mmCIF file of C-alpha atoms in Angstrom:
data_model
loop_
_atom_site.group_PDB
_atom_site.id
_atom_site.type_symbol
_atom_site.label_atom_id
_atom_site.label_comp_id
_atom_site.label_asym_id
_atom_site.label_seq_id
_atom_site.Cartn_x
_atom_site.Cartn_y
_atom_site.Cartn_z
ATOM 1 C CA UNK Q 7 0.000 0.000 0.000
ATOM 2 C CA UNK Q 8 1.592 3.642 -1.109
ATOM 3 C CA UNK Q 9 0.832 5.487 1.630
ATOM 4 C CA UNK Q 10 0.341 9.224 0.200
ATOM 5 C CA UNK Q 11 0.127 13.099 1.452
ATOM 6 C CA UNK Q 12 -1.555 15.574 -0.009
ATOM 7 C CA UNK Q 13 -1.122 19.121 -0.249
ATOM 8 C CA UNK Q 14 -2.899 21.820 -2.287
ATOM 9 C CA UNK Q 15 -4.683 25.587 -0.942
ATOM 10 C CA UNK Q 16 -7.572 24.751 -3.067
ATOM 11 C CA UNK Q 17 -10.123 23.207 -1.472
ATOM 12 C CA UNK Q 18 -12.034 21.016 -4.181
ATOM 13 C CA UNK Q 19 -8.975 20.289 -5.896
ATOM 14 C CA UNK Q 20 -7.431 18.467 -2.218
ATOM 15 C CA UNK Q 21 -11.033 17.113 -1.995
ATOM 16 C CA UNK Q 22 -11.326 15.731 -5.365
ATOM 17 C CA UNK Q 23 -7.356 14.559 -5.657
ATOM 18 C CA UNK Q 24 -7.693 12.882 -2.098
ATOM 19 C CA UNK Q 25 -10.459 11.426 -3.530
ATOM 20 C CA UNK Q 26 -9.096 9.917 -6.198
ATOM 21 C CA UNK Q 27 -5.832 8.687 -4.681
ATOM 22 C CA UNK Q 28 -7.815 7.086 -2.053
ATOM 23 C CA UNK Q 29 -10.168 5.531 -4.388
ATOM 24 C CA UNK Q 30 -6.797 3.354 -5.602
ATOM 25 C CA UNK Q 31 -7.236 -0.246 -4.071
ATOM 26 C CA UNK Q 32 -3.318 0.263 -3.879
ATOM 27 C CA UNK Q 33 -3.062 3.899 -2.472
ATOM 28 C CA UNK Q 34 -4.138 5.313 1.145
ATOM 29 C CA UNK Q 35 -4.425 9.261 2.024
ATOM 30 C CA UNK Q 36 -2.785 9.313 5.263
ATOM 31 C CA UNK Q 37 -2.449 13.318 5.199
ATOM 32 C CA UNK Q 38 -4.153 16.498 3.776
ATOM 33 C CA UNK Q 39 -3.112 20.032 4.118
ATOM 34 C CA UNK Q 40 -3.789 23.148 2.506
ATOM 35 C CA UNK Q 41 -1.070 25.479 3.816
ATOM 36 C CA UNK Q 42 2.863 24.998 4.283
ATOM 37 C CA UNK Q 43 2.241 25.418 7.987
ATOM 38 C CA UNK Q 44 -0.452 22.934 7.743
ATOM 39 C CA UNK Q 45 1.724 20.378 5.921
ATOM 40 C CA UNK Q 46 4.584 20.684 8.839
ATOM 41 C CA UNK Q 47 1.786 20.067 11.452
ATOM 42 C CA UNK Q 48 1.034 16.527 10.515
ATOM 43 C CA UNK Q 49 1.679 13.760 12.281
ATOM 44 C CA UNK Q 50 5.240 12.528 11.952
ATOM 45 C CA UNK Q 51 3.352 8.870 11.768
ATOM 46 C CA UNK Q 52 2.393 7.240 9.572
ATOM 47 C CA UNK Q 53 5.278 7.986 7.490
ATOM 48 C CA UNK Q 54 4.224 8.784 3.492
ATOM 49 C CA UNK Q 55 6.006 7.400 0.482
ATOM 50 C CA UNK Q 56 4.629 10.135 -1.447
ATOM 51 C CA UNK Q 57 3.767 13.756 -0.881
ATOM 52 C CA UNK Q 58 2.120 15.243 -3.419
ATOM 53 C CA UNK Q 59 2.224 19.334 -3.504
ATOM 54 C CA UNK Q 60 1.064 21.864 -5.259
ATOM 55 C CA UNK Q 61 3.965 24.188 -6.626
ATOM 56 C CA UNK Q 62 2.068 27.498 -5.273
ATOM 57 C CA UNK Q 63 0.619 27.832 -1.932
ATOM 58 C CA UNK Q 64 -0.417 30.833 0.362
ATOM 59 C CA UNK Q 65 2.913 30.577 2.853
ATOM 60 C CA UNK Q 66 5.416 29.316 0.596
ATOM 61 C CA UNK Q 67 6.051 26.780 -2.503
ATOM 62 C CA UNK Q 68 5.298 23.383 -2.687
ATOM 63 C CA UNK Q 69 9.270 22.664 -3.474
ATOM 64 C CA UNK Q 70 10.913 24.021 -0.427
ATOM 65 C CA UNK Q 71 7.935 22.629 1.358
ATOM 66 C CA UNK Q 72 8.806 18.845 0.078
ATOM 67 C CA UNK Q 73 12.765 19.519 0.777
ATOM 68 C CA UNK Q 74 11.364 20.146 4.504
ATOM 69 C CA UNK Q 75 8.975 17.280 4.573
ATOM 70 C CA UNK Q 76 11.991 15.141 3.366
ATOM 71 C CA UNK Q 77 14.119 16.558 6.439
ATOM 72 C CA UNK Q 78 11.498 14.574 8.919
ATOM 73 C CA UNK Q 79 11.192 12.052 6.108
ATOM 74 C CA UNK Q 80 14.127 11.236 4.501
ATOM 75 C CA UNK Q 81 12.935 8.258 2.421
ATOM 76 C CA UNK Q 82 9.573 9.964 1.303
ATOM 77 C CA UNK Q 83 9.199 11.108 -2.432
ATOM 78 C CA UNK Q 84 8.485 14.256 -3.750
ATOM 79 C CA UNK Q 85 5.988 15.072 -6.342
ATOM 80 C CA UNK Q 86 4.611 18.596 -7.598
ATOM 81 C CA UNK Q 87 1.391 18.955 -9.120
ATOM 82 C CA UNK Q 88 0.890 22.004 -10.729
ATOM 83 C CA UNK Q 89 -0.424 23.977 -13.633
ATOM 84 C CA UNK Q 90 3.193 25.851 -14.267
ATOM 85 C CA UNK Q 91 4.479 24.063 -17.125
ATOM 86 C CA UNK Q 92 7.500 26.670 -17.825
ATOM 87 C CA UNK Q 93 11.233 25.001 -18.810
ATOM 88 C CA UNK Q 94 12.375 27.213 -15.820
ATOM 89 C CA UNK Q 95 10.579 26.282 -13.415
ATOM 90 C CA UNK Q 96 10.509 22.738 -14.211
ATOM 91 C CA UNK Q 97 14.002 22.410 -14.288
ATOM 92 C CA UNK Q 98 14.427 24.162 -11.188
ATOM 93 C CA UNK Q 99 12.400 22.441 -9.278
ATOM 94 C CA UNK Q 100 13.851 18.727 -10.240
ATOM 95 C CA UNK Q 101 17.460 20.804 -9.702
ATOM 96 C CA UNK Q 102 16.424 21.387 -6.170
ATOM 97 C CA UNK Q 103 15.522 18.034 -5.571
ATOM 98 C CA UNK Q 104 11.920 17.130 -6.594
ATOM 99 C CA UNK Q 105 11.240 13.482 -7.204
ATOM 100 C CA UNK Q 106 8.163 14.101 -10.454
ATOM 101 C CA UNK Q 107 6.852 16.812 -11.969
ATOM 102 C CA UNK Q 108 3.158 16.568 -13.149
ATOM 103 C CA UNK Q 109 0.178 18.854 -14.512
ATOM 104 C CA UNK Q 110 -2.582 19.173 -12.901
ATOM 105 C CA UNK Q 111 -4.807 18.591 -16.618
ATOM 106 C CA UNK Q 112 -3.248 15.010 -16.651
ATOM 107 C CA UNK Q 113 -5.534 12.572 -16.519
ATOM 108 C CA UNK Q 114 -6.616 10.460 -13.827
ATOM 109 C CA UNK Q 115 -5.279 7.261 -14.727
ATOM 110 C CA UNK Q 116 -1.769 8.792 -15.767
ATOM 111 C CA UNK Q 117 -1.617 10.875 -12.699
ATOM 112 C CA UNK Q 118 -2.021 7.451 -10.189
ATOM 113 C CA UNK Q 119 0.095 5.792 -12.573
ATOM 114 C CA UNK Q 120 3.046 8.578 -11.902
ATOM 115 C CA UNK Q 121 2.605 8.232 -8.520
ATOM 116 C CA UNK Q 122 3.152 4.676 -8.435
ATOM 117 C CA UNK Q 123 6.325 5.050 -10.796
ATOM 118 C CA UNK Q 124 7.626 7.585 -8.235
ATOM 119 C CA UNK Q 125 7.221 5.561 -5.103
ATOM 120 C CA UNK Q 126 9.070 2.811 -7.204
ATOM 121 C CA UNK Q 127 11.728 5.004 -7.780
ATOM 122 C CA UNK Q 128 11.042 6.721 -11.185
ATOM 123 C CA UNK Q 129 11.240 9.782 -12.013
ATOM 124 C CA UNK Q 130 7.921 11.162 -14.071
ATOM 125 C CA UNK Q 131 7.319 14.044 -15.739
ATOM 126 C CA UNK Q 132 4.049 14.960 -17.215
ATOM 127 C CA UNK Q 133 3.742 15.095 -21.124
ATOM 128 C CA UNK Q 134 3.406 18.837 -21.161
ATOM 129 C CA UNK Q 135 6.700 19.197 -18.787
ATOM 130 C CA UNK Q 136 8.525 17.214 -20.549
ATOM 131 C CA UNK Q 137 8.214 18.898 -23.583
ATOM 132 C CA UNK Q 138 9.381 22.540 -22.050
ATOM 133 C CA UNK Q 139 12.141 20.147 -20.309
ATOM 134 C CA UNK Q 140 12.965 18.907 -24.129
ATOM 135 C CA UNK Q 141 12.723 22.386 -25.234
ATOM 136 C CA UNK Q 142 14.805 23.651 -22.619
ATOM 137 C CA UNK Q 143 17.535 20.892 -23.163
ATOM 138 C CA UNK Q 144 17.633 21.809 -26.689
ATOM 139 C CA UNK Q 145 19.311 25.041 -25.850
ATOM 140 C CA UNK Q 146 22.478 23.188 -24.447
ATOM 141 C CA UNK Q 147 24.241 21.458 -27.575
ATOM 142 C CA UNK Q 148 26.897 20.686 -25.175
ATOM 143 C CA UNK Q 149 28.266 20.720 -21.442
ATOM 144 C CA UNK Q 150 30.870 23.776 -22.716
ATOM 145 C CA UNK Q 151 27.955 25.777 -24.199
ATOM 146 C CA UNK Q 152 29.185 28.429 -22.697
ATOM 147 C CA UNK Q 153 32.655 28.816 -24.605
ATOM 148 C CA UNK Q 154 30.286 30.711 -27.266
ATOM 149 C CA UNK Q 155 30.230 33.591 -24.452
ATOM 150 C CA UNK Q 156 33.577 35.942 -24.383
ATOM 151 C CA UNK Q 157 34.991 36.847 -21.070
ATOM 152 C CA UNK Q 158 33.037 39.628 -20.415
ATOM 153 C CA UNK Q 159 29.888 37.841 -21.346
ATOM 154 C CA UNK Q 160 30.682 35.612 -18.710
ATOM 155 C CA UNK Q 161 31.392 37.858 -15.869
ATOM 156 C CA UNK Q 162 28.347 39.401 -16.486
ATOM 157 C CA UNK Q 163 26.230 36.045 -16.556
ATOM 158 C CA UNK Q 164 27.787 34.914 -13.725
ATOM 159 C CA UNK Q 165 26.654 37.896 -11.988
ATOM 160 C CA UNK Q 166 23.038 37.965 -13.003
ATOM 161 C CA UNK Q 167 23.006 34.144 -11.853
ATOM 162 C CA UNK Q 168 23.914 35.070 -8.295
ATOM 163 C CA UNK Q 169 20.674 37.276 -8.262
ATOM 164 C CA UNK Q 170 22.022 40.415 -8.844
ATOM 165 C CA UNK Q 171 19.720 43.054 -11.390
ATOM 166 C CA UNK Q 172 21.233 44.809 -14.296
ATOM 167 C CA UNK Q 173 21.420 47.951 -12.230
ATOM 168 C CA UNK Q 174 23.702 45.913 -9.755
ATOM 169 C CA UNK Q 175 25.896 44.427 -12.376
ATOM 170 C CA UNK Q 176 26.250 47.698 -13.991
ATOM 171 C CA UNK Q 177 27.558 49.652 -10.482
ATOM 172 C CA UNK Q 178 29.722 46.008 -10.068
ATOM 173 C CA UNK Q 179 31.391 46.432 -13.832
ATOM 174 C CA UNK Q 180 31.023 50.545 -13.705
ATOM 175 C CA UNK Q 181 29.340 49.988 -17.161
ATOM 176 C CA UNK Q 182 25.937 52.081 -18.336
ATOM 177 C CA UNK Q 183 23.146 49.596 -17.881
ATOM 178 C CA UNK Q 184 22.163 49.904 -21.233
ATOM 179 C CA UNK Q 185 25.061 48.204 -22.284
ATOM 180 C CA UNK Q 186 24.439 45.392 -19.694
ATOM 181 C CA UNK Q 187 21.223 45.334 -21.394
ATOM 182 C CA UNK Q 188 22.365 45.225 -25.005
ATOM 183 C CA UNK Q 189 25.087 42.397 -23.745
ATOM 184 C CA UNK Q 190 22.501 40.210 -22.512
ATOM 185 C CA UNK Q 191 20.620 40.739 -25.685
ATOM 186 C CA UNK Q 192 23.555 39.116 -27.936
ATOM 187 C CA UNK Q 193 24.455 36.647 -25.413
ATOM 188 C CA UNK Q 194 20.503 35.364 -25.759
ATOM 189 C CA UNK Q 195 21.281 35.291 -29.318
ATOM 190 C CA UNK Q 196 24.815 33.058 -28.930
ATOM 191 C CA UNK Q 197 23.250 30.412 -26.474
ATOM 192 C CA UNK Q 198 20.421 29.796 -28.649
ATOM 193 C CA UNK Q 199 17.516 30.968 -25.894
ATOM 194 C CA UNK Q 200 14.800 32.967 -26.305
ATOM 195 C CA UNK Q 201 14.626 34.705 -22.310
ATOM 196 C CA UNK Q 202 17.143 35.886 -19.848
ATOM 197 C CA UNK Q 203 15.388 33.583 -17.762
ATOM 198 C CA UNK Q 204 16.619 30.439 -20.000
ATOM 199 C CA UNK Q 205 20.286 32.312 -19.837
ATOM 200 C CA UNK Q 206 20.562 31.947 -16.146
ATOM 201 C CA UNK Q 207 19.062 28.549 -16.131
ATOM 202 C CA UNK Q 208 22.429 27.021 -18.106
ATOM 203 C CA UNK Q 209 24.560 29.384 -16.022
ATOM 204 C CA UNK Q 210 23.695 27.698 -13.303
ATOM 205 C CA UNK Q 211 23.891 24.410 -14.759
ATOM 206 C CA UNK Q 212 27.350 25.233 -16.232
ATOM 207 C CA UNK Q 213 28.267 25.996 -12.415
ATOM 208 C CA UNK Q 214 27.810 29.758 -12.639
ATOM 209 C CA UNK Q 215 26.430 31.862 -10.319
ATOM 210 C CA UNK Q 216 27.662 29.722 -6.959
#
């Protein structure tokens, strides 16, 4: 039996997804919750194999919410449930540690059918994730892409992946923001992505930005 936790703020979508999870002659609901502080409230037994989150909630995000959960439950799986379907966002979140990725229009059948695979073990994205994933990935023809960028290029990716805001790299480099601006522009145009976004994205990956 999967034993399975579920967290979303919206009430008939917990309702009706606890519903269906528990209808599962091989699934049990053995926690609901529709807030972050809610989810840390339950009882630390019975332990879950799955928690299922959404991605957005009132107090916080259903991501740093499961890397919590897994703190108290180190063995438990991680699965977001969303609608957010972005190549950011899903790469960011499996980055960070999530276990599946799914959309909340999946149907039923392959939404039980990714939790099972992710109790197993599996990873599981939904269809429409894995496509921005496969979109994403696209962007990266190999582990150096980043050798199209020139040193300057660089330094200034690397700063924008630490956080910083073209007004901040501009004081760091004592260049006008608009060139900032107009460098990010052509270095969009050399790694093949279409948002500044997508840029910092395979920084990061690349190991910028720490």
């Amino acid at each position: 039996m999967i034993r399975v936790v579920v967290v979303d703020d919206h009430p008939v979508v917990l309702a009706g997804l606890s519903a269906l999870v528990g209808a599962d002659p091989g699934m049990e609901v053995v926690g609901t919750a529709g807030t972050v502080a809610a989810a840390l409230d339950l009882p630390a037994d019975p332990v879950p194999d799955v928690c299922v989150l959404d991605l957005h909630l009132p107090d916080g995000d259903g991501v740093s919410l499961g890397l919590r959960l897994r703190e108290r439950w180190p063995a438990t799986r991680i699965v977001i449930l969303t609608m957010a379907r972005e190549p950011v966002t899903v790469l960011r979140s499996l980055a960070e540690g999530v276990d599946s990725y799914l959309l909340k229009d999946a149907p039923p059948d392959e939404l039980l059918g990714a939790i099972r695979a992710t109790a197993a073990g599996s990873v599981v994205l939904s269809a429409g994730a894995s496509a921005s994933v496969r979109v994403a990935a696209s962007a990266v023809p190999d582990t150096d892409v980043l050798s199209r960028l020139d040193a300057r290029d660089r330094e200034i990716l690397d700063l924008l992946a630490r956080g910083l805001t073209t007004q901040q790299v501009s004081g760091r480099l004592f260049l006008a923001p608009k060139t900032i601006r107009n460098r990010v522009s052509e270095m969009l145009a050399k790694l093949d992505v279409a948002t500044r976004e997508d840029a910092i994205t395979l920084a990061r990956a690349a190991g910028l930005g720490r």
